[in-house]
Tab-separated table of C-alpha atoms in Angstrom:
chain	number	residue	atom	x	y	z
A	154	UNK	CA	1.946	7.453	9.889
A	155	UNK	CA	2.533	10.260	12.423
A	156	UNK	CA	-0.022	12.597	11.403
A	157	UNK	CA	-2.554	13.620	13.689
A	158	UNK	CA	-5.958	12.092	13.079
A	159	UNK	CA	-8.679	14.022	12.290
A	160	UNK	CA	-11.927	12.856	14.431
A	161	UNK	CA	-15.292	13.751	15.958
A	162	UNK	CA	-16.225	12.813	19.357
A	163	UNK	CA	-19.760	11.412	19.973
A	164	UNK	CA	-21.079	11.903	23.612
A	165	UNK	CA	-23.196	9.450	25.172
A	166	UNK	CA	-26.366	9.999	27.204
A	167	UNK	CA	-24.338	10.303	30.267
A	168	UNK	CA	-22.200	13.384	28.575
A	169	UNK	CA	-19.081	11.084	28.574
A	170	UNK	CA	-17.264	10.058	25.391
A	171	UNK	CA	-18.736	7.260	23.784
A	172	UNK	CA	-17.600	6.888	19.981
A	173	UNK	CA	-15.203	8.328	17.841
A	174	UNK	CA	-15.639	9.063	14.332
A	175	UNK	CA	-12.634	9.192	11.644
A	176	UNK	CA	-12.834	9.768	7.852
A	177	UNK	CA	-13.256	6.847	5.853
A	178	UNK	CA	-10.132	7.275	3.998
A	179	UNK	CA	-8.139	7.787	7.198
A	180	UNK	CA	-9.672	4.593	8.486
A	181	UNK	CA	-8.920	2.578	5.297
A	182	UNK	CA	-5.145	3.763	5.371
A	183	UNK	CA	-4.723	2.805	8.990
A	184	UNK	CA	-6.705	-0.562	8.618
A	185	UNK	CA	-4.752	-1.783	5.499
A	186	UNK	CA	-1.596	-0.874	7.385
A	187	UNK	CA	-2.420	-3.008	10.207
A	188	UNK	CA	-4.057	-5.686	8.196
A	189	UNK	CA	-2.092	-6.009	4.697
A	190	UNK	CA	-4.550	-7.551	2.515
A	191	UNK	CA	-3.704	-8.244	-1.280
A	192	UNK	CA	-6.989	-7.436	-3.491
A	193	UNK	CA	-8.252	-10.233	-5.957
A	194	UNK	CA	-7.568	-7.975	-8.662
A	195	UNK	CA	-3.643	-7.906	-8.053
A	196	UNK	CA	-3.857	-11.943	-7.480
A	197	UNK	CA	-5.527	-12.146	-10.608
A	198	UNK	CA	-2.727	-9.788	-12.587
A	199	UNK	CA	-0.201	-11.895	-11.058
A	200	UNK	CA	-1.464	-15.433	-12.068
A	201	UNK	CA	-3.440	-14.441	-15.371
A	202	UNK	CA	-1.028	-11.876	-16.750
A	203	UNK	CA	2.095	-13.463	-15.114
A	204	UNK	CA	3.153	-10.176	-13.521
A	205	UNK	CA	5.445	-9.844	-10.487
A	206	UNK	CA	3.941	-8.721	-7.168
A	207	UNK	CA	5.513	-5.203	-7.558
A	208	UNK	CA	3.869	-4.484	-11.240
A	209	UNK	CA	0.530	-5.907	-10.349
A	210	UNK	CA	0.251	-3.414	-7.399
A	211	UNK	CA	1.845	-0.491	-9.474
A	212	UNK	CA	-0.823	-1.182	-12.368
A	213	UNK	CA	-3.810	-1.753	-9.620
A	214	UNK	CA	-2.893	1.692	-7.927
A	215	UNK	CA	-2.809	3.185	-11.439
A	216	UNK	CA	0.629	4.409	-11.150
A	217	UNK	CA	3.364	5.179	-13.774
A	218	UNK	CA	7.085	3.402	-13.600
A	219	UNK	CA	8.250	7.151	-13.524
A	220	UNK	CA	6.207	7.841	-10.388
A	221	UNK	CA	7.183	5.206	-8.441
A	222	UNK	CA	10.930	5.677	-9.451
A	223	UNK	CA	11.074	9.084	-8.449
A	224	UNK	CA	9.551	8.346	-4.904
A	225	UNK	CA	12.388	5.689	-4.772
A	226	UNK	CA	15.099	7.966	-6.098
A	227	UNK	CA	15.955	6.011	-8.822
A	228	UNK	CA	15.626	6.332	-12.438
A	229	UNK	CA	12.472	4.774	-14.281
A	230	UNK	CA	14.793	2.437	-16.242
A	231	UNK	CA	16.259	1.066	-13.024
A	232	UNK	CA	12.714	0.675	-11.645
A	233	UNK	CA	11.467	-1.172	-14.838
A	234	UNK	CA	13.937	-3.616	-14.335
A	235	UNK	CA	13.374	-3.928	-10.470
A	236	UNK	CA	9.820	-4.454	-11.447
A	237	UNK	CA	10.652	-7.647	-13.387
A	238	UNK	CA	12.826	-9.127	-10.928
A	239	UNK	CA	11.502	-12.468	-9.712
A	240	UNK	CA	12.919	-11.979	-6.186
A	241	UNK	CA	14.354	-8.856	-5.312
A	242	UNK	CA	16.097	-8.119	-2.066
A	243	UNK	CA	14.126	-7.640	0.907
A	244	UNK	CA	15.620	-4.183	1.518
A	245	UNK	CA	14.703	-3.444	-2.061
A	246	UNK	CA	11.093	-4.807	-1.508
A	247	UNK	CA	10.699	-2.503	1.491
A	248	UNK	CA	11.806	0.484	-0.666
A	249	UNK	CA	9.301	-0.198	-3.193
A	250	UNK	CA	6.669	-0.999	-0.229
A	251	UNK	CA	7.223	2.453	1.179
A	252	UNK	CA	6.989	4.238	-2.431
A	253	UNK	CA	3.538	2.603	-2.976
A	254	UNK	CA	2.473	3.035	0.400
A	255	UNK	CA	1.996	-0.546	0.794
A	256	UNK	CA	3.178	-2.657	3.796
A	257	UNK	CA	6.104	-5.128	3.149
A	258	UNK	CA	3.862	-7.975	3.596
A	259	UNK	CA	1.979	-6.999	0.689
A	260	UNK	CA	4.789	-7.307	-1.780
A	261	UNK	CA	6.542	-10.272	-0.084
A	262	UNK	CA	4.370	-13.119	-0.475
């Protein structure tokens, strides 16, 4: 995330910066990267529907196999096979995490 942050500075009564306000979506993106959380819905899909973390996250995020495969530079068929793998390689998990805009830790648990 090397994009500049859009923010607003709020001055205190002394005229010096007291607070900085950033758009909520920007906050969520940055917070989620620093605090890799796993939503209850993702865990539920894994437990109740017996989905792999990759598939549970993809479905939770509302993305298709083709979309994720395109971002990874692989075919939809290759991604479909990867999505059912119980223990993909760490290097592969990192690529999937990047394509889903997740942290590695959110997929490797």
